[in-house]
């Protein structure tokens, strides 16, 4: 599986962005898809995951929405009410089987897309 993330950019606090992650392969619907992020000097952290259901990090719950379109082999992350603390490189990830929130669970990673939120 190859993943291609896009949609990052620079916005002011309170703004919105939508990230996309396009996946190759014919069994996309069988994969658990997730978004992680990594801010400068920090470890990569879980943001959101979607399999049959969705789950979110507490820091983004109520502001971010993960969704998937299996016909397009694409997963999305709609980010609203962005804060400067959301500034990071965002990565999409995939794994076959059950979902989880740990980076080590995921076999496939996209290249990352930078989100910068200014105050």
mmCIF file of N, CA and C in Angstrom:
data_model
loop_
_atom_site.group_PDB
_atom_site.id
_atom_site.type_symbol
_atom_site.label_atom_id
_atom_site.label_comp_id
_atom_site.label_asym_id
_atom_site.label_seq_id
_atom_site.Cartn_x
_atom_site.Cartn_y
_atom_site.Cartn_z
ATOM 1 N N UNK A 1 0.841 -1.188 0.000
ATOM 2 C CA UNK A 1 0.000 0.000 0.000
ATOM 3 C C UNK A 1 0.879 1.242 0.000
ATOM 4 N N UNK A 2 0.610 2.151 -0.911
ATOM 5 C CA UNK A 2 1.312 3.435 -0.947
ATOM 6 C C UNK A 2 0.322 4.530 -0.596
ATOM 7 N N UNK A 3 0.767 5.463 0.226
ATOM 8 C CA UNK A 3 -0.099 6.526 0.714
ATOM 9 C C UNK A 3 0.457 7.878 0.300
ATOM 10 N N UNK A 4 -0.426 8.753 -0.139
ATOM 11 C CA UNK A 4 -0.030 10.089 -0.576
ATOM 12 C C UNK A 4 -0.910 11.104 0.138
ATOM 13 N N UNK A 5 -0.319 11.837 1.054
ATOM 14 C CA UNK A 5 -1.062 12.841 1.814
ATOM 15 C C UNK A 5 -0.968 14.200 1.135
ATOM 16 N N UNK A 6 -2.029 14.975 1.267
ATOM 17 C CA UNK A 6 -2.052 16.321 0.694
ATOM 18 C C UNK A 6 -3.026 17.189 1.470
ATOM 19 N N UNK A 7 -2.999 18.492 1.189
ATOM 20 C CA UNK A 7 -3.971 19.397 1.777
ATOM 21 C C UNK A 7 -3.451 20.294 2.874
ATOM 22 N N UNK A 8 -2.196 20.124 3.259
ATOM 23 C CA UNK A 8 -1.644 20.981 4.290
ATOM 24 C C UNK A 8 -1.481 22.410 3.798
ATOM 25 N N UNK A 9 -1.202 23.303 4.725
ATOM 26 C CA UNK A 9 -1.015 24.699 4.377
ATOM 27 C C UNK A 9 -0.925 25.557 5.616
ATOM 28 N N UNK A 10 -0.999 26.858 5.405
ATOM 29 C CA UNK A 10 -0.917 27.817 6.508
ATOM 30 C C UNK A 10 -2.259 28.502 6.675
ATOM 31 N N UNK A 11 -2.749 28.528 7.910
ATOM 32 C CA UNK A 11 -4.015 29.179 8.209
ATOM 33 C C UNK A 11 -3.875 29.936 9.519
ATOM 34 N N UNK A 12 -4.797 30.850 9.737
ATOM 35 C CA UNK A 12 -4.846 31.540 11.022
ATOM 36 C C UNK A 12 -5.670 30.729 12.012
ATOM 37 N N UNK A 13 -5.423 30.967 13.273
ATOM 38 C CA UNK A 13 -6.190 30.302 14.321
ATOM 39 C C UNK A 13 -7.680 30.510 14.091
ATOM 40 N N UNK A 14 -8.429 29.435 14.286
ATOM 41 C CA UNK A 14 -9.860 29.470 14.041
ATOM 42 C C UNK A 14 -10.255 29.019 12.654
ATOM 43 N N UNK A 15 -9.283 28.888 11.785
ATOM 44 C CA UNK A 15 -9.547 28.470 10.412
ATOM 45 C C UNK A 15 -9.698 26.969 10.267
ATOM 46 N N UNK A 16 -9.866 26.543 9.021
ATOM 47 C CA UNK A 16 -10.103 25.135 8.708
ATOM 48 C C UNK A 16 -9.204 24.672 7.566
ATOM 49 N N UNK A 17 -8.918 23.393 7.582
ATOM 50 C CA UNK A 17 -8.220 22.729 6.478
ATOM 51 C C UNK A 17 -8.780 21.321 6.354
ATOM 52 N N UNK A 18 -8.689 20.772 5.158
ATOM 53 C CA UNK A 18 -9.042 19.371 4.967
ATOM 54 C C UNK A 18 -7.858 18.650 4.355
ATOM 55 N N UNK A 19 -7.378 17.651 5.047
ATOM 56 C CA UNK A 19 -6.301 16.815 4.551
ATOM 57 C C UNK A 19 -6.894 15.603 3.832
ATOM 58 N N UNK A 20 -6.179 15.152 2.823
ATOM 59 C CA UNK A 20 -6.564 13.955 2.090
ATOM 60 C C UNK A 20 -5.388 12.987 2.069
ATOM 61 N N UNK A 21 -5.715 11.726 2.014
ATOM 62 C CA UNK A 21 -4.693 10.682 1.895
ATOM 63 C C UNK A 21 -5.202 9.651 0.910
ATOM 64 N N UNK A 22 -4.569 9.605 -0.247
ATOM 65 C CA UNK A 22 -4.946 8.666 -1.292
ATOM 66 C C UNK A 22 -4.097 7.415 -1.182
ATOM 67 N N UNK A 23 -4.745 6.268 -1.253
ATOM 68 C CA UNK A 23 -4.059 4.991 -1.095
ATOM 69 C C UNK A 23 -4.110 4.185 -2.382
ATOM 70 N N UNK A 24 -3.043 3.467 -2.641
ATOM 71 C CA UNK A 24 -3.037 2.533 -3.762
ATOM 72 C C UNK A 24 -3.575 1.194 -3.268
ATOM 73 N N UNK A 25 -3.810 0.281 -4.171
ATOM 74 C CA UNK A 25 -4.235 -1.044 -3.751
ATOM 75 C C UNK A 25 -5.722 -1.262 -3.924
ATOM 76 N N UNK A 26 -6.093 -2.511 -3.989
ATOM 77 C CA UNK A 26 -7.480 -2.852 -4.274
ATOM 78 C C UNK A 26 -8.263 -3.269 -3.040
ATOM 79 N N UNK A 27 -7.608 -3.312 -1.879
ATOM 80 C CA UNK A 27 -8.300 -3.762 -0.666
ATOM 81 C C UNK A 27 -8.341 -2.659 0.373
ATOM 82 N N UNK A 28 -8.464 -1.423 -0.087
ATOM 83 C CA UNK A 28 -8.446 -0.273 0.813
ATOM 84 C C UNK A 28 -9.473 -0.411 1.920
ATOM 85 N N UNK A 29 -10.641 -0.938 1.586
ATOM 86 C CA UNK A 29 -11.718 -1.022 2.573
ATOM 87 C C UNK A 29 -11.367 -1.934 3.731
ATOM 88 N N UNK A 30 -10.385 -2.811 3.551
ATOM 89 C CA UNK A 30 -9.986 -3.738 4.612
ATOM 90 C C UNK A 30 -8.980 -3.134 5.586
ATOM 91 N N UNK A 31 -8.485 -1.948 5.272
ATOM 92 C CA UNK A 31 -7.441 -1.332 6.080
ATOM 93 C C UNK A 31 -8.010 -0.373 7.108
ATOM 94 N N UNK A 32 -7.413 -0.381 8.270
ATOM 95 C CA UNK A 32 -7.632 0.662 9.242
ATOM 96 C C UNK A 32 -6.765 1.850 8.840
ATOM 97 N N UNK A 33 -7.355 3.032 8.806
ATOM 98 C CA UNK A 33 -6.642 4.229 8.386
ATOM 99 C C UNK A 33 -6.563 5.211 9.544
ATOM 100 N N UNK A 34 -5.435 5.861 9.678
ATOM 101 C CA UNK A 34 -5.244 6.785 10.797
ATOM 102 C C UNK A 34 -4.455 8.005 10.366
ATOM 103 N N UNK A 35 -4.591 9.040 11.178
ATOM 104 C CA UNK A 35 -3.772 10.240 11.046
ATOM 105 C C UNK A 35 -2.968 10.416 12.333
ATOM 106 N N UNK A 36 -1.708 10.715 12.156
ATOM 107 C CA UNK A 36 -0.824 11.083 13.251
ATOM 108 C C UNK A 36 -0.217 12.440 12.912
ATOM 109 N N UNK A 37 0.402 13.060 13.905
ATOM 110 C CA UNK A 37 1.090 14.321 13.640
ATOM 111 C C UNK A 37 2.349 14.406 14.479
ATOM 112 N N UNK A 38 3.275 15.213 13.985
ATOM 113 C CA UNK A 38 4.541 15.396 14.684
ATOM 114 C C UNK A 38 4.949 16.851 14.612
ATOM 115 N N UNK A 39 4.985 17.488 15.772
ATOM 116 C CA UNK A 39 5.442 18.865 15.872
ATOM 117 C C UNK A 39 6.952 18.883 16.082
ATOM 118 N N UNK A 40 7.612 19.969 15.736
ATOM 119 C CA UNK A 40 9.069 20.039 15.903
ATOM 120 C C UNK A 40 9.487 19.737 17.338
ATOM 121 N N UNK A 41 10.428 18.807 17.475
ATOM 122 C CA UNK A 41 10.937 18.454 18.795
ATOM 123 C C UNK A 41 10.073 17.491 19.575
ATOM 124 N N UNK A 42 8.938 17.104 18.995
ATOM 125 C CA UNK A 42 8.026 16.194 19.687
ATOM 126 C C UNK A 42 7.971 14.840 19.004
ATOM 127 N N UNK A 43 7.466 13.871 19.739
ATOM 128 C CA UNK A 43 7.248 12.560 19.144
ATOM 129 C C UNK A 43 5.976 12.581 18.295
ATOM 130 N N UNK A 44 5.904 11.628 17.395
ATOM 131 C CA UNK A 44 4.701 11.493 16.585
ATOM 132 C C UNK A 44 3.549 11.050 17.485
ATOM 133 N N UNK A 45 2.399 11.709 17.313
ATOM 134 C CA UNK A 45 1.267 11.407 18.190
ATOM 135 C C UNK A 45 0.008 11.110 17.391
ATOM 136 N N UNK A 46 -0.836 10.315 17.985
ATOM 137 C CA UNK A 46 -2.106 9.915 17.385
ATOM 138 C C UNK A 46 -3.046 11.102 17.288
ATOM 139 N N UNK A 47 -3.790 11.174 16.172
ATOM 140 C CA UNK A 47 -4.797 12.213 15.985
ATOM 141 C C UNK A 47 -6.184 11.593 15.829
ATOM 142 N N UNK A 48 -6.328 10.694 14.864
ATOM 143 C CA UNK A 48 -7.644 10.117 14.589
ATOM 144 C C UNK A 48 -7.467 8.802 13.840
ATOM 145 N N UNK A 49 -8.465 7.934 13.956
ATOM 146 C CA UNK A 49 -8.427 6.631 13.309
ATOM 147 C C UNK A 49 -9.826 6.259 12.861
ATOM 148 N N UNK A 50 -9.897 5.511 11.755
ATOM 149 C CA UNK A 50 -11.186 5.064 11.277
ATOM 150 C C UNK A 50 -11.072 3.660 10.706
ATOM 151 N N UNK A 51 -11.953 2.815 11.219
ATOM 152 C CA UNK A 51 -12.120 1.487 10.664
ATOM 153 C C UNK A 51 -13.608 1.360 10.384
ATOM 154 N N UNK A 52 -14.285 0.557 11.179
ATOM 155 C CA UNK A 52 -15.746 0.553 11.138
ATOM 156 C C UNK A 52 -16.314 1.746 11.905
ATOM 157 N N UNK A 53 -15.561 2.224 12.864
ATOM 158 C CA UNK A 53 -15.931 3.404 13.640
ATOM 159 C C UNK A 53 -14.724 4.332 13.695
ATOM 160 N N UNK A 54 -14.928 5.511 14.257
ATOM 161 C CA UNK A 54 -13.858 6.503 14.351
ATOM 162 C C UNK A 54 -13.520 6.774 15.811
ATOM 163 N N UNK A 55 -12.277 7.183 16.015
ATOM 164 C CA UNK A 55 -11.840 7.565 17.352
ATOM 165 C C UNK A 55 -10.866 8.724 17.205
ATOM 166 N N UNK A 56 -10.766 9.535 18.247
ATOM 167 C CA UNK A 56 -9.985 10.754 18.178
ATOM 168 C C UNK A 56 -9.151 10.945 19.442
ATOM 169 N N UNK A 57 -8.046 11.632 19.284
ATOM 170 C CA UNK A 57 -7.307 12.114 20.445
ATOM 171 C C UNK A 57 -8.150 13.161 21.156
ATOM 172 N N UNK A 58 -8.026 13.227 22.459
ATOM 173 C CA UNK A 58 -8.825 14.187 23.224
ATOM 174 C C UNK A 58 -8.566 15.622 22.769
ATOM 175 N N UNK A 59 -7.350 15.885 22.341
ATOM 176 C CA UNK A 59 -6.979 17.251 21.968
ATOM 177 C C UNK A 59 -7.685 17.747 20.712
ATOM 178 N N UNK A 60 -8.228 16.835 19.906
ATOM 179 C CA UNK A 60 -8.880 17.255 18.660
ATOM 180 C C UNK A 60 -10.355 16.896 18.631
ATOM 181 N N UNK A 61 -10.816 16.178 19.634
ATOM 182 C CA UNK A 61 -12.206 15.732 19.652
ATOM 183 C C UNK A 61 -13.138 16.937 19.608
ATOM 184 N N UNK A 62 -14.131 16.855 18.730
ATOM 185 C CA UNK A 62 -15.069 17.959 18.566
ATOM 186 C C UNK A 62 -14.636 18.995 17.550
ATOM 187 N N UNK A 63 -13.378 18.969 17.130
ATOM 188 C CA UNK A 63 -12.867 19.918 16.127
ATOM 189 C C UNK A 63 -12.485 19.228 14.826
ATOM 190 N N UNK A 64 -11.980 18.008 14.913
ATOM 191 C CA UNK A 64 -11.534 17.269 13.736
ATOM 192 C C UNK A 64 -12.516 16.139 13.441
ATOM 193 N N UNK A 65 -12.648 15.818 12.149
ATOM 194 C CA UNK A 65 -13.482 14.703 11.723
ATOM 195 C C UNK A 65 -12.732 13.873 10.698
ATOM 196 N N UNK A 66 -12.598 12.586 10.970
ATOM 197 C CA UNK A 66 -11.987 11.672 10.012
ATOM 198 C C UNK A 66 -13.083 10.957 9.253
ATOM 199 N N UNK A 67 -12.862 10.765 7.963
ATOM 200 C CA UNK A 67 -13.832 10.054 7.145
ATOM 201 C C UNK A 67 -13.082 9.314 6.039
ATOM 202 N N UNK A 68 -13.774 8.410 5.382
ATOM 203 C CA UNK A 68 -13.133 7.661 4.303
ATOM 204 C C UNK A 68 -14.128 7.454 3.181
ATOM 205 N N UNK A 69 -13.601 7.389 1.978
ATOM 206 C CA UNK A 69 -14.383 7.073 0.789
ATOM 207 C C UNK A 69 -13.723 5.864 0.149
ATOM 208 N N UNK A 70 -14.268 4.711 0.406
ATOM 209 C CA UNK A 70 -13.646 3.478 -0.072
ATOM 210 C C UNK A 70 -13.666 3.376 -1.600
ATOM 211 N N UNK A 71 -14.617 4.006 -2.232
ATOM 212 C CA UNK A 71 -14.672 3.984 -3.697
ATOM 213 C C UNK A 71 -13.512 4.777 -4.307
ATOM 214 N N UNK A 72 -13.027 5.766 -3.544
ATOM 215 C CA UNK A 72 -11.924 6.597 -4.027
ATOM 216 C C UNK A 72 -10.602 6.239 -3.361
ATOM 217 N N UNK A 73 -10.604 5.220 -2.515
ATOM 218 C CA UNK A 73 -9.387 4.833 -1.793
ATOM 219 C C UNK A 73 -8.761 6.023 -1.072
ATOM 220 N N UNK A 74 -9.589 6.814 -0.433
ATOM 221 C CA UNK A 74 -9.110 8.041 0.179
ATOM 222 C C UNK A 74 -9.676 8.194 1.584
ATOM 223 N N UNK A 75 -8.829 8.675 2.477
ATOM 224 C CA UNK A 75 -9.252 9.040 3.826
ATOM 225 C C UNK A 75 -9.021 10.537 3.996
ATOM 226 N N UNK A 76 -9.904 11.169 4.732
ATOM 227 C CA UNK A 76 -9.864 12.620 4.911
ATOM 228 C C UNK A 76 -9.750 12.973 6.391
ATOM 229 N N UNK A 77 -9.218 14.147 6.635
ATOM 230 C CA UNK A 77 -9.232 14.708 7.980
ATOM 231 C C UNK A 77 -9.685 16.159 7.862
ATOM 232 N N UNK A 78 -10.925 16.406 8.254
ATOM 233 C CA UNK A 78 -11.451 17.771 8.276
ATOM 234 C C UNK A 78 -11.078 18.395 9.611
ATOM 235 N N UNK A 79 -10.355 19.497 9.548
ATOM 236 C CA UNK A 79 -9.849 20.149 10.753
ATOM 237 C C UNK A 79 -10.471 21.538 10.858
ATOM 238 N N UNK A 80 -11.266 21.737 11.884
ATOM 239 C CA UNK A 80 -11.925 23.020 12.124
ATOM 240 C C UNK A 80 -11.403 23.643 13.412
ATOM 241 N N UNK A 81 -11.663 24.915 13.558
ATOM 242 C CA UNK A 81 -11.258 25.658 14.758
ATOM 243 C C UNK A 81 -9.802 25.365 15.104
ATOM 244 N N UNK A 82 -8.959 25.509 14.122
ATOM 245 C CA UNK A 82 -7.547 25.177 14.307
ATOM 246 C C UNK A 82 -6.886 26.108 15.317
ATOM 247 N N UNK A 83 -5.941 25.549 16.044
ATOM 248 C CA UNK A 83 -5.189 26.282 17.064
ATOM 249 C C UNK A 83 -3.694 26.239 16.719
ATOM 250 N N UNK A 84 -2.922 27.180 17.224
ATOM 251 C CA UNK A 84 -1.463 27.117 16.983
ATOM 252 C C UNK A 84 -0.842 25.790 17.440
ATOM 253 N N UNK A 85 -1.399 25.181 18.476
ATOM 254 C CA UNK A 85 -0.883 23.888 18.942
ATOM 255 C C UNK A 85 -1.117 22.770 17.948
ATOM 256 N N UNK A 86 -1.944 22.990 16.946
ATOM 257 C CA UNK A 86 -2.173 21.983 15.908
ATOM 258 C C UNK A 86 -1.075 22.000 14.843
ATOM 259 N N UNK A 87 -0.183 22.961 14.917
ATOM 260 C CA UNK A 87 0.917 23.047 13.956
ATOM 261 C C UNK A 87 1.795 21.807 14.041
ATOM 262 N N UNK A 88 1.943 21.129 12.904
ATOM 263 C CA UNK A 88 2.704 19.874 12.867
ATOM 264 C C UNK A 88 2.742 19.369 11.435
ATOM 265 N N UNK A 89 3.567 18.372 11.226
ATOM 266 C CA UNK A 89 3.487 17.577 9.994
ATOM 267 C C UNK A 89 2.497 16.448 10.266
ATOM 268 N N UNK A 90 1.516 16.327 9.396
ATOM 269 C CA UNK A 90 0.477 15.312 9.545
ATOM 270 C C UNK A 90 0.762 14.144 8.611
ATOM 271 N N UNK A 91 0.683 12.947 9.183
ATOM 272 C CA UNK A 91 0.952 11.720 8.444
ATOM 273 C C UNK A 91 -0.289 10.841 8.430
ATOM 274 N N UNK A 92 -0.574 10.249 7.279
ATOM 275 C CA UNK A 92 -1.588 9.205 7.266
ATOM 276 C C UNK A 92 -0.888 7.852 7.329
ATOM 277 N N UNK A 93 -1.602 6.880 7.877
ATOM 278 C CA UNK A 93 -1.031 5.554 8.080
ATOM 279 C C UNK A 93 -2.109 4.501 7.871
ATOM 280 N N UNK A 94 -1.667 3.302 7.535
ATOM 281 C CA UNK A 94 -2.599 2.217 7.264
ATOM 282 C C UNK A 94 -2.085 0.917 7.853
ATOM 283 N N UNK A 95 -3.033 0.098 8.270
ATOM 284 C CA UNK A 95 -2.687 -1.259 8.688
ATOM 285 C C UNK A 95 -3.855 -2.178 8.364
ATOM 286 N N UNK A 96 -3.540 -3.405 8.074
ATOM 287 C CA UNK A 96 -4.599 -4.400 7.890
ATOM 288 C C UNK A 96 -4.956 -4.941 9.259
ATOM 289 N N UNK A 97 -6.206 -5.291 9.455
ATOM 290 C CA UNK A 97 -6.630 -5.771 10.748
ATOM 291 C C UNK A 97 -7.220 -4.668 11.595
ATOM 292 N N UNK A 98 -7.248 -4.892 12.889
ATOM 293 C CA UNK A 98 -7.899 -3.975 13.813
ATOM 294 C C UNK A 98 -7.181 -2.654 13.959
ATOM 295 N N UNK A 99 -7.921 -1.651 14.413
ATOM 296 C CA UNK A 99 -7.376 -0.309 14.555
ATOM 297 C C UNK A 99 -6.722 -0.121 15.920
ATOM 298 N N UNK A 100 -5.870 0.886 15.996
ATOM 299 C CA UNK A 100 -5.232 1.235 17.247
ATOM 300 C C UNK A 100 -4.676 2.629 17.175
ATOM 301 N N UNK A 101 -4.117 3.083 18.280
ATOM 302 C CA UNK A 101 -3.634 4.461 18.367
ATOM 303 C C UNK A 101 -2.125 4.558 18.493
ATOM 304 N N UNK A 102 -1.412 3.464 18.407
ATOM 305 C CA UNK A 102 0.038 3.468 18.548
ATOM 306 C C UNK A 102 0.715 3.459 17.190
ATOM 307 N N UNK A 103 1.759 4.250 17.054
ATOM 308 C CA UNK A 103 2.452 4.344 15.769
ATOM 309 C C UNK A 103 3.002 2.990 15.323
ATOM 310 N N UNK A 104 3.465 2.185 16.256
ATOM 311 C CA UNK A 104 4.132 0.932 15.900
ATOM 312 C C UNK A 104 3.162 -0.107 15.299
ATOM 313 N N UNK A 105 1.870 0.140 15.421
ATOM 314 C CA UNK A 105 0.887 -0.773 14.850
ATOM 315 C C UNK A 105 0.811 -0.656 13.329
ATOM 316 N N UNK A 106 1.235 0.468 12.792
ATOM 317 C CA UNK A 106 0.945 0.782 11.397
ATOM 318 C C UNK A 106 2.101 0.405 10.485
ATOM 319 N N UNK A 107 1.732 -0.285 9.385
ATOM 320 C CA UNK A 107 2.716 -0.819 8.455
ATOM 321 C C UNK A 107 3.075 0.153 7.341
ATOM 322 N N UNK A 108 2.154 1.031 7.017
ATOM 323 C CA UNK A 108 2.330 1.890 5.853
ATOM 324 C C UNK A 108 2.116 3.349 6.255
ATOM 325 N N UNK A 109 2.991 4.208 5.724
ATOM 326 C CA UNK A 109 2.955 5.624 6.078
ATOM 327 C C UNK A 109 3.051 6.486 4.838
ATOM 328 N N UNK A 110 2.311 7.595 4.836
ATOM 329 C CA UNK A 110 2.468 8.604 3.811
ATOM 330 C C UNK A 110 3.654 9.497 4.130
ATOM 331 N N UNK A 111 3.911 10.445 3.243
ATOM 332 C CA UNK A 111 5.114 11.259 3.370
ATOM 333 C C UNK A 111 4.934 12.454 4.299
ATOM 334 N N UNK A 112 3.731 12.764 4.697
ATOM 335 C CA UNK A 112 3.486 13.886 5.589
ATOM 336 C C UNK A 112 3.131 15.146 4.847
ATOM 337 N N UNK A 113 2.282 15.935 5.464
ATOM 338 C CA UNK A 113 1.908 17.236 4.907
ATOM 339 C C UNK A 113 1.894 18.240 6.054
ATOM 340 N N UNK A 114 2.501 19.408 5.832
ATOM 341 C CA UNK A 114 2.699 20.380 6.888
ATOM 342 C C UNK A 114 1.479 21.268 7.071
ATOM 343 N N UNK A 115 1.053 21.379 8.319
ATOM 344 C CA UNK A 115 -0.012 22.299 8.703
ATOM 345 C C UNK A 115 0.574 23.326 9.664
ATOM 346 N N UNK A 116 0.423 24.581 9.328
ATOM 347 C CA UNK A 116 0.922 25.667 10.167
ATOM 348 C C UNK A 116 -0.236 26.577 10.541
ATOM 349 N N UNK A 117 -0.440 26.754 11.841
ATOM 350 C CA UNK A 117 -1.532 27.588 12.335
ATOM 351 C C UNK A 117 -0.927 28.774 13.077
ATOM 352 N N UNK A 118 -1.221 29.962 12.616
ATOM 353 C CA UNK A 118 -0.668 31.172 13.237
ATOM 354 C C UNK A 118 -1.716 31.822 14.136
ATOM 355 N N UNK A 119 -1.228 32.471 15.178
ATOM 356 C CA UNK A 119 -2.145 33.116 16.130
ATOM 357 C C UNK A 119 -2.477 34.530 15.704
#
